[in-house]
């Protein structure tokens, strides 16, 4: 491996611009002198970079700050809406897209149902969504970020395998870059969501694990302020960790994977089974209703209970629903305990459709994680629900792009 001996002039400029942008982003309004201090760049360099940013409309002067003896310094700030990013969440049944500004504030959204579409049709929908959102915004469009289920080579933007969309080795990043002529970032959805929590929600922890629990289960790991992808871009793929050696067969071929006991599909299947075994339960009542109502047949046409039914039964105090939800939470807690022991990360955030089961589920995850990890390690660990769940992947996809293009969110 040859190391580059000298950064090119252009690389240096981009790097300096990123340092200045980050100072404006995190500490603005701020003076040129303070930007120089924080970025460890010379005042001359900072002055040059700021002149360029102002010419590009990315920074502006907002008057003088308080004087500390001499002449009061002119303060600068980032122009939050100077650029827009399009973020996409390619969910299993629905694609969602949003336009956000540099602070992650949503300016427009759109979505399309995609259940049952094949690979090329699904790609056409991606174009449709971007076309709609980019309309009238092309001059200030900074780039496109995409979060998708499956294994993604984030360095090239190639989706190696997304089983539900029938995409294999699809160079999505390259295709979108050619079509729209802006930078594109593509990553796995769980990882994108972790970045959203890191950049837009809360205390900017340096280390964070965010676990998406829906039909699939995957974790995004942020280490030292940066997303950790793993050598094969499979870091955080915890859904196929075996938690029950005598368990049911998983769609991956193994038996007793976490997804077979803790995913939304598993919870719905257990609930359907329990409804049949316990005719007096609220679950049974809901199943009878589902049977009458043909329109209630879920995606794929399977007639049975859904996660929504389990949530509703749980709220009314149904014992069977509670037993199932606690069981699913415990199984996840078992795997979370392993992550705590291995990584010693203090903040674990849960999101995805299953997280909507709320407190009883969260408590089960916590109890089991605590019970199974060393007391010393688990004492300071917080396991919590994400502040919002709907837009995390869309926001994370935007965060991917902001991080790559402006150097934001990188650990200080
Ligand atoms: Zn599996």
Short mmCIF file of C-alpha atoms and ligand atoms in Angstrom, two decimals:
data_model
loop_
_atom_site.label_atom_id
_atom_site.label_comp_id
_atom_site.label_asym_id
_atom_site.label_seq_id
_atom_site.Cartn_x
_atom_site.Cartn_y
_atom_site.Cartn_z
CA UNK A 1 0.00 0.00 0.00
CA UNK A 2 1.40 3.38 -0.99
CA UNK A 3 0.63 6.33 1.22
CA UNK A 4 0.02 9.64 -0.50
CA UNK A 5 3.08 11.73 0.32
CA UNK A 6 1.42 15.10 -0.11
CA UNK A 7 -2.17 16.22 -0.06
CA UNK A 8 -3.11 17.99 -3.26
CA UNK A 9 -3.85 21.69 -3.09
CA UNK A 10 -7.52 20.98 -3.70
CA UNK A 11 -7.68 18.40 -0.89
CA UNK A 12 -6.11 20.88 1.50
CA UNK A 13 -8.64 23.53 0.55
CA UNK A 14 -11.55 21.14 1.00
CA UNK A 15 -10.18 20.02 4.35
CA UNK A 16 -9.71 23.61 5.57
CA UNK A 17 -13.20 24.52 4.38
CA UNK A 18 -14.62 21.56 6.31
CA UNK A 19 -12.84 22.67 9.49
CA UNK A 20 -14.19 26.20 9.18
CA UNK A 21 -17.70 24.97 8.33
CA UNK A 22 -17.70 22.72 11.35
CA UNK A 23 -16.70 25.61 13.62
CA UNK A 24 -19.51 27.74 12.18
CA UNK A 25 -21.97 24.85 12.42
CA UNK A 26 -21.26 23.95 16.02
CA UNK A 27 -20.23 27.27 17.56
CA UNK A 28 -21.69 30.03 15.39
CA UNK A 29 -22.25 32.95 15.62
CA UNK A 30 -18.51 33.14 15.99
CA UNK A 31 -15.66 35.52 15.12
CA UNK A 32 -12.89 34.80 12.61
CA UNK A 33 -10.37 34.76 15.46
CA UNK A 34 -12.35 32.09 17.33
CA UNK A 35 -12.73 30.02 14.17
CA UNK A 36 -8.94 30.17 13.79
CA UNK A 37 -8.47 29.12 17.41
CA UNK A 38 -10.94 26.21 17.19
CA UNK A 39 -9.75 24.95 13.81
CA UNK A 40 -6.02 25.48 14.49
CA UNK A 41 -5.76 27.22 11.10
CA UNK A 42 -3.96 30.54 10.58
CA UNK A 43 -6.03 33.71 10.55
CA UNK A 44 -5.09 34.29 6.94
CA UNK A 45 -6.32 30.88 5.90
CA UNK A 46 -9.54 31.31 7.88
CA UNK A 47 -10.07 34.72 6.25
CA UNK A 48 -9.61 33.23 2.77
CA UNK A 49 -11.90 30.26 3.44
CA UNK A 50 -14.62 32.50 4.92
CA UNK A 51 -14.43 34.83 1.92
CA UNK A 52 -15.05 31.80 -0.33
CA UNK A 53 -17.89 30.50 1.86
CA UNK A 54 -19.51 33.93 1.81
CA UNK A 55 -19.17 34.14 -1.97
CA UNK A 56 -20.87 30.70 -2.14
CA UNK A 57 -23.65 31.93 0.14
CA UNK A 58 -22.77 29.39 2.87
CA UNK A 59 -21.66 31.91 5.51
CA UNK A 60 -22.69 35.46 6.39
CA UNK A 61 -21.70 38.24 8.76
CA UNK A 62 -24.35 39.15 11.33
CA UNK A 63 -22.83 42.24 12.98
CA UNK A 64 -20.46 42.81 15.87
CA UNK A 65 -20.32 40.77 19.05
CA UNK A 66 -19.58 42.07 22.56
CA UNK A 67 -16.21 43.78 22.88
CA UNK A 68 -13.61 42.18 25.13
CA UNK A 69 -11.51 45.33 25.39
CA UNK A 70 -10.57 46.26 21.84
CA UNK A 71 -12.76 46.63 18.80
CA UNK A 72 -15.75 44.24 18.91
CA UNK A 73 -15.26 41.38 16.44
CA UNK A 74 -17.61 40.73 13.51
CA UNK A 75 -19.58 37.54 14.07
CA UNK A 76 -20.28 34.96 11.36
CA UNK A 77 -22.83 32.23 11.03
CA UNK A 78 -23.68 29.38 8.71
CA UNK A 79 -26.57 30.10 6.33
CA UNK A 80 -28.66 27.08 7.26
CA UNK A 81 -30.80 27.05 4.14
CA UNK A 82 -28.01 27.84 1.68
CA UNK A 83 -28.00 24.23 0.51
CA UNK A 84 -30.42 21.33 0.53
CA UNK A 85 -29.94 17.62 0.81
CA UNK A 86 -32.34 14.94 -0.38
CA UNK A 87 -32.60 11.99 2.00
CA UNK A 88 -34.28 8.71 1.04
CA UNK A 89 -35.53 5.79 3.13
CA UNK A 90 -36.04 2.76 0.90
CA UNK A 91 -38.30 0.84 3.27
CA UNK A 92 -39.74 -2.56 2.51
CA UNK A 93 -43.21 -1.40 1.56
CA UNK A 94 -42.76 2.32 1.18
CA UNK A 95 -40.07 4.65 -0.10
CA UNK A 96 -39.91 8.00 1.67
CA UNK A 97 -37.95 11.06 0.68
CA UNK A 98 -37.34 14.47 2.21
CA UNK A 99 -35.53 17.69 1.44
CA UNK A 100 -33.67 19.01 4.47
CA UNK A 101 -31.49 22.05 5.07
CA UNK A 102 -28.01 22.01 6.62
CA UNK A 103 -29.50 21.69 10.12
CA UNK A 104 -31.69 18.77 9.15
CA UNK A 105 -34.88 20.84 9.07
CA UNK A 106 -37.39 19.23 6.75
CA UNK A 107 -38.57 21.44 3.87
CA UNK A 108 -40.56 18.93 1.82
CA UNK A 109 -41.44 15.24 1.91
CA UNK A 110 -42.98 12.67 -0.40
CA UNK A 111 -43.56 8.91 -0.39
CA UNK A 112 -44.60 6.02 -2.63
CA UNK A 113 -45.92 2.52 -1.93
CA UNK A 114 -43.59 -0.07 -3.44
CA UNK A 115 -44.88 -3.42 -2.15
CA UNK A 116 -44.39 -6.10 -4.80
CA UNK A 117 -42.32 -4.04 -7.27
CA UNK A 118 -39.31 -5.71 -8.86
CA UNK A 119 -35.78 -4.27 -8.96
CA UNK A 120 -36.11 -2.06 -12.06
CA UNK A 121 -39.56 -0.82 -11.08
CA UNK A 122 -38.28 0.04 -7.61
CA UNK A 123 -35.38 1.97 -9.14
CA UNK A 124 -37.82 3.92 -11.31
CA UNK A 125 -39.68 4.94 -8.13
CA UNK A 126 -36.40 6.18 -6.62
CA UNK A 127 -35.93 8.43 -9.67
CA UNK A 128 -39.51 9.62 -9.45
CA UNK A 129 -39.12 10.66 -5.81
CA UNK A 130 -35.83 12.48 -6.42
CA UNK A 131 -37.22 14.22 -9.54
CA UNK A 132 -40.14 15.50 -7.50
CA UNK A 133 -38.03 16.71 -4.58
CA UNK A 134 -35.26 18.22 -6.73
CA UNK A 135 -37.73 20.25 -8.81
CA UNK A 136 -36.69 23.90 -8.59
CA UNK A 137 -33.85 23.12 -6.18
CA UNK A 138 -31.13 21.92 -8.54
CA UNK A 139 -28.82 24.98 -8.16
CA UNK A 140 -28.56 24.60 -4.38
CA UNK A 141 -28.79 20.81 -4.11
CA UNK A 142 -25.76 19.65 -2.15
CA UNK A 143 -26.32 15.94 -2.73
CA UNK A 144 -28.41 12.83 -2.16
CA UNK A 145 -28.23 10.38 0.74
CA UNK A 146 -29.90 6.96 0.67
CA UNK A 147 -30.67 4.51 3.48
CA UNK A 148 -31.71 1.03 2.38
CA UNK A 149 -32.17 -2.37 4.00
CA UNK A 150 -29.54 -4.94 3.14
CA UNK A 151 -25.80 -5.11 2.78
CA UNK A 152 -24.37 -1.93 1.29
CA UNK A 153 -20.80 -1.15 0.29
CA UNK A 154 -20.89 2.43 1.56
CA UNK A 155 -17.50 3.27 0.01
CA UNK A 156 -18.87 2.84 -3.53
CA UNK A 157 -22.61 3.16 -2.88
CA UNK A 158 -23.22 -0.35 -4.20
CA UNK A 159 -26.09 -2.35 -2.76
CA UNK A 160 -24.65 -5.83 -2.55
CA UNK A 161 -27.86 -7.47 -1.54
CA UNK A 162 -31.31 -6.16 -0.66
CA UNK A 163 -33.50 -9.23 -0.67
CA UNK A 164 -36.89 -7.50 -0.52
CA UNK A 165 -36.16 -5.17 -3.42
CA UNK A 166 -34.57 -7.91 -5.49
CA UNK A 167 -31.40 -5.81 -5.84
CA UNK A 168 -28.07 -7.52 -6.11
CA UNK A 169 -24.81 -5.67 -6.77
CA UNK A 170 -26.74 -2.59 -7.81
CA UNK A 171 -24.39 0.44 -8.14
CA UNK A 172 -27.09 2.80 -6.88
CA UNK A 173 -24.66 5.55 -5.84
CA UNK A 174 -23.04 5.63 -9.28
CA UNK A 175 -26.39 5.51 -11.11
CA UNK A 176 -27.79 8.42 -9.11
CA UNK A 177 -24.57 10.41 -9.40
CA UNK A 178 -24.65 10.05 -13.21
CA UNK A 179 -28.30 11.00 -13.40
CA UNK A 180 -28.29 14.00 -11.05
CA UNK A 181 -24.63 15.09 -11.15
CA UNK A 182 -24.35 15.65 -7.37
CA UNK A 183 -22.52 13.66 -4.66
CA UNK A 184 -24.42 10.57 -3.46
CA UNK A 185 -24.00 8.51 -0.29
CA UNK A 186 -25.66 5.14 0.24
CA UNK A 187 -25.69 3.12 3.47
CA UNK A 188 -27.64 0.46 5.30
CA UNK A 189 -30.78 1.89 6.95
CA UNK A 190 -29.89 0.93 10.53
CA UNK A 191 -26.55 2.63 10.18
CA UNK A 192 -28.05 5.74 8.63
CA UNK A 193 -30.48 6.01 11.55
CA UNK A 194 -27.61 5.80 14.05
CA UNK A 195 -25.95 8.73 12.34
CA UNK A 196 -29.19 10.74 12.50
CA UNK A 197 -29.39 10.26 16.27
CA UNK A 198 -25.74 11.20 16.60
CA UNK A 199 -25.99 14.36 14.49
CA UNK A 200 -29.49 15.66 15.16
CA UNK A 201 -30.63 14.29 18.52
CA UNK A 202 -29.15 15.02 21.87
CA UNK A 203 -25.74 15.34 23.32
CA UNK A 204 -23.65 14.24 20.35
CA UNK A 205 -22.28 11.19 22.08
CA UNK A 206 -18.96 10.02 20.69
CA UNK A 207 -20.08 6.42 20.92
CA UNK A 208 -23.56 5.12 20.26
CA UNK A 209 -25.41 1.98 19.27
CA UNK A 210 -28.82 2.45 17.63
CA UNK A 211 -30.82 -0.71 17.02
CA UNK A 212 -33.61 -0.80 14.44
CA UNK A 213 -36.18 -3.43 15.30
CA UNK A 214 -38.79 -4.01 12.62
CA UNK A 215 -39.19 -6.83 10.14
CA UNK A 216 -35.43 -7.04 10.23
CA UNK A 217 -33.14 -6.23 13.14
CA UNK A 218 -29.91 -4.32 12.66
CA UNK A 219 -27.69 -2.04 14.67
CA UNK A 220 -25.80 1.08 13.65
CA UNK A 221 -22.60 1.61 15.57
CA UNK A 222 -21.01 5.06 15.95
CA UNK A 223 -17.47 4.91 17.33
CA UNK A 224 -15.45 8.04 18.03
CA UNK A 225 -18.12 10.13 16.30
CA UNK A 226 -17.94 8.14 13.08
CA UNK A 227 -20.11 5.43 11.66
CA UNK A 228 -18.43 2.03 11.91
CA UNK A 229 -19.20 -0.07 8.84
CA UNK A 230 -17.05 -3.13 9.47
CA UNK A 231 -14.57 -4.72 7.06
CA UNK A 232 -17.33 -6.24 4.95
CA UNK A 233 -19.93 -3.53 5.59
CA UNK A 234 -21.82 -5.93 7.84
CA UNK A 235 -21.15 -4.35 11.25
CA UNK A 236 -24.26 -4.44 13.44
CA UNK A 237 -26.04 -7.20 11.52
CA UNK A 238 -27.32 -8.71 14.76
CA UNK A 239 -30.62 -10.03 13.37
CA UNK A 240 -29.09 -13.38 12.52
CA UNK A 241 -27.37 -13.97 15.84
CA UNK A 242 -28.70 -17.31 17.11
CA UNK A 243 -30.54 -16.88 20.41
CA UNK A 244 -32.45 -20.16 20.49
CA UNK A 245 -30.67 -23.24 19.16
CA UNK A 246 -33.98 -25.15 19.14
CA UNK A 247 -35.79 -22.28 17.47
CA UNK A 248 -37.67 -21.98 14.21
CA UNK A 249 -35.94 -21.74 10.85
CA UNK A 250 -35.06 -18.22 9.75
CA UNK A 251 -35.28 -16.88 6.18
CA UNK A 252 -31.45 -17.00 6.20
CA UNK A 253 -31.49 -20.80 6.65
CA UNK A 254 -30.23 -20.93 10.26
CA UNK A 255 -32.43 -21.86 13.20
CA UNK A 256 -33.40 -19.60 16.11
CA UNK A 257 -31.99 -16.29 14.83
CA UNK A 258 -32.92 -13.16 16.80
CA UNK A 259 -35.27 -12.21 13.93
CA UNK A 260 -37.27 -15.42 14.45
CA UNK A 261 -38.18 -14.37 17.99
CA UNK A 262 -37.92 -10.57 18.23
CA UNK A 263 -38.87 -9.07 14.84
CA UNK A 264 -42.28 -7.55 14.09
CA UNK A 265 -43.12 -10.58 11.97
CA UNK A 266 -42.18 -13.00 14.77
CA UNK A 267 -44.23 -11.07 17.33
CA UNK A 268 -47.25 -11.03 15.00
CA UNK A 269 -46.89 -14.78 14.34
CA UNK A 270 -46.63 -15.60 18.07
CA UNK A 271 -49.71 -13.46 18.69
CA UNK A 272 -51.70 -15.25 15.98
CA UNK A 273 -50.74 -18.58 17.53
CA UNK A 274 -51.66 -17.39 21.04
CA UNK A 275 -55.00 -16.10 19.78
CA UNK A 276 -55.84 -19.59 18.52
CA UNK A 277 -54.75 -21.24 21.81
CA UNK A 278 -56.52 -18.72 24.06
CA UNK A 279 -59.99 -18.00 22.68
CA UNK A 280 -60.79 -15.83 25.73
CA UNK A 281 -57.94 -13.38 25.01
CA UNK A 282 -58.23 -9.98 23.42
CA UNK A 283 -55.83 -11.24 20.77
CA UNK A 284 -58.43 -13.89 19.84
CA UNK A 285 -61.06 -11.20 19.56
CA UNK A 286 -58.86 -9.23 17.19
CA UNK A 287 -58.05 -12.32 15.15
CA UNK A 288 -61.73 -13.09 14.71
CA UNK A 289 -62.22 -9.54 13.50
CA UNK A 290 -59.24 -9.82 11.12
CA UNK A 291 -60.76 -13.00 9.70
CA UNK A 292 -64.03 -11.22 8.92
CA UNK A 293 -62.36 -8.25 7.33
CA UNK A 294 -60.69 -9.30 4.08
CA UNK A 295 -59.09 -5.89 3.63
CA UNK A 296 -57.17 -6.48 6.82
CA UNK A 297 -55.06 -9.16 5.14
CA UNK A 298 -51.53 -7.87 5.53
CA UNK A 299 -48.73 -7.39 3.04
CA UNK A 300 -48.42 -10.62 1.12
CA UNK A 301 -52.04 -11.44 1.86
CA UNK A 302 -51.38 -13.50 4.99
CA UNK A 303 -54.36 -13.39 7.29
CA UNK A 304 -53.26 -13.14 10.87
CA UNK A 305 -52.54 -10.59 13.52
CA UNK A 306 -50.23 -7.63 12.98
CA UNK A 307 -47.96 -5.73 15.27
CA UNK A 308 -50.71 -3.09 15.61
CA UNK A 309 -53.07 -5.74 17.03
CA UNK A 310 -50.47 -6.78 19.59
CA UNK A 311 -49.94 -3.15 20.61
CA UNK A 312 -53.69 -2.59 20.97
CA UNK A 313 -54.12 -5.77 23.06
CA UNK A 314 -51.13 -4.80 25.19
CA UNK A 315 -52.67 -1.41 25.96
CA UNK A 316 -55.89 -3.06 27.17
CA UNK A 317 -53.89 -5.29 29.53
CA UNK A 318 -54.11 -8.58 27.64
CA UNK A 319 -51.90 -11.14 29.42
CA UNK A 320 -51.04 -13.10 26.28
CA UNK A 321 -49.95 -9.97 24.44
CA UNK A 322 -47.81 -8.99 27.39
CA UNK A 323 -46.17 -12.41 27.57
CA UNK A 324 -45.25 -12.25 23.88
CA UNK A 325 -43.94 -8.70 24.02
CA UNK A 326 -41.81 -9.44 27.09
CA UNK A 327 -40.43 -12.58 25.45
CA UNK A 328 -39.43 -10.64 22.35
CA UNK A 329 -37.85 -7.89 24.45
CA UNK A 330 -35.86 -10.40 26.49
CA UNK A 331 -34.45 -12.05 23.38
CA UNK A 332 -33.25 -8.67 22.15
CA UNK A 333 -31.87 -7.88 25.62
CA UNK A 334 -29.78 -11.02 25.43
CA UNK A 335 -28.05 -9.75 22.28
CA UNK A 336 -27.80 -6.19 23.65
CA UNK A 337 -25.97 -7.61 26.68
CA UNK A 338 -23.42 -9.12 24.32
CA UNK A 339 -22.90 -5.75 22.64
CA UNK A 340 -22.50 -3.96 25.98
CA UNK A 341 -19.94 -6.51 27.11
CA UNK A 342 -18.03 -6.30 23.86
CA UNK A 343 -18.09 -2.58 23.13
CA UNK A 344 -18.68 -0.96 26.55
CA UNK A 345 -20.85 1.73 24.96
CA UNK A 346 -23.03 3.73 27.34
CA UNK A 347 -25.84 4.84 25.09
CA UNK A 348 -28.07 2.34 23.33
CA UNK A 349 -31.08 3.66 21.42
CA UNK A 350 -33.93 1.50 20.14
CA UNK A 351 -36.20 2.40 17.22
CA UNK A 352 -38.23 0.82 14.42
CA UNK A 353 -41.81 -0.45 14.38
CA UNK A 354 -41.34 -2.84 17.33
CA UNK A 355 -40.13 0.03 19.54
CA UNK A 356 -43.69 1.39 19.28
CA UNK A 357 -44.66 -1.34 21.78
CA UNK A 358 -43.26 1.09 24.30
CA UNK A 359 -42.49 0.68 27.98
CA UNK A 360 -43.29 -3.03 28.64
CA UNK A 361 -41.05 -4.02 25.76
CA UNK A 362 -38.30 -1.55 26.70
CA UNK A 363 -38.31 -2.78 30.32
CA UNK A 364 -37.92 -6.38 29.15
CA UNK A 365 -34.94 -5.43 26.97
CA UNK A 366 -33.36 -3.52 29.87
CA UNK A 367 -33.93 -6.24 32.47
CA UNK A 368 -32.47 -8.96 30.33
CA UNK A 369 -29.49 -6.85 29.19
CA UNK A 370 -28.71 -5.97 32.79
CA UNK A 371 -29.19 -9.50 34.06
CA UNK A 372 -26.83 -10.86 31.46
CA UNK A 373 -24.03 -8.31 31.50
CA UNK A 374 -21.50 -7.72 34.22
CA UNK A 375 -22.92 -5.40 36.89
CA UNK A 376 -19.94 -3.12 36.62
CA UNK A 377 -20.40 -2.58 32.93
CA UNK A 378 -24.15 -2.29 32.75
CA UNK A 379 -24.60 0.15 35.63
CA UNK A 380 -23.98 3.29 33.59
CA UNK A 381 -25.57 2.06 30.39
CA UNK A 382 -28.74 3.76 29.22
CA UNK A 383 -31.07 1.82 26.97
CA UNK A 384 -33.76 4.14 25.64
CA UNK A 385 -36.29 4.62 22.89
CA UNK A 386 -35.38 7.00 20.07
CA UNK A 387 -36.91 10.49 20.44
CA UNK A 388 -38.67 10.06 17.10
CA UNK A 389 -38.83 7.05 14.86
CA UNK A 390 -40.59 8.03 11.66
CA UNK A 391 -37.90 9.99 9.93
CA UNK A 392 -34.73 8.54 11.38
CA UNK A 393 -33.62 6.76 8.21
CA UNK A 394 -34.45 9.75 5.98
CA UNK A 395 -32.63 12.07 8.37
CA UNK A 396 -29.74 9.64 8.63
CA UNK A 397 -29.45 9.47 4.86
CA UNK A 398 -29.23 13.28 4.86
CA UNK A 399 -26.70 13.15 7.70
CA UNK A 400 -24.53 10.77 5.65
CA UNK A 401 -24.31 13.34 2.90
CA UNK A 402 -23.73 16.31 5.23
CA UNK A 403 -20.99 14.39 7.01
CA UNK A 404 -19.26 13.41 3.80
CA UNK A 405 -19.56 16.75 2.03
CA UNK A 406 -19.14 19.25 4.83
CA UNK A 407 -17.20 17.25 7.38
CA UNK A 408 -19.96 17.70 9.95
CA UNK A 409 -20.56 15.37 12.87
CA UNK A 410 -17.02 14.09 12.82
CA UNK A 411 -15.61 13.64 16.31
CA UNK A 412 -13.72 16.64 17.57
ZN1 LIG B 1 -31.35 -15.67 10.28
#
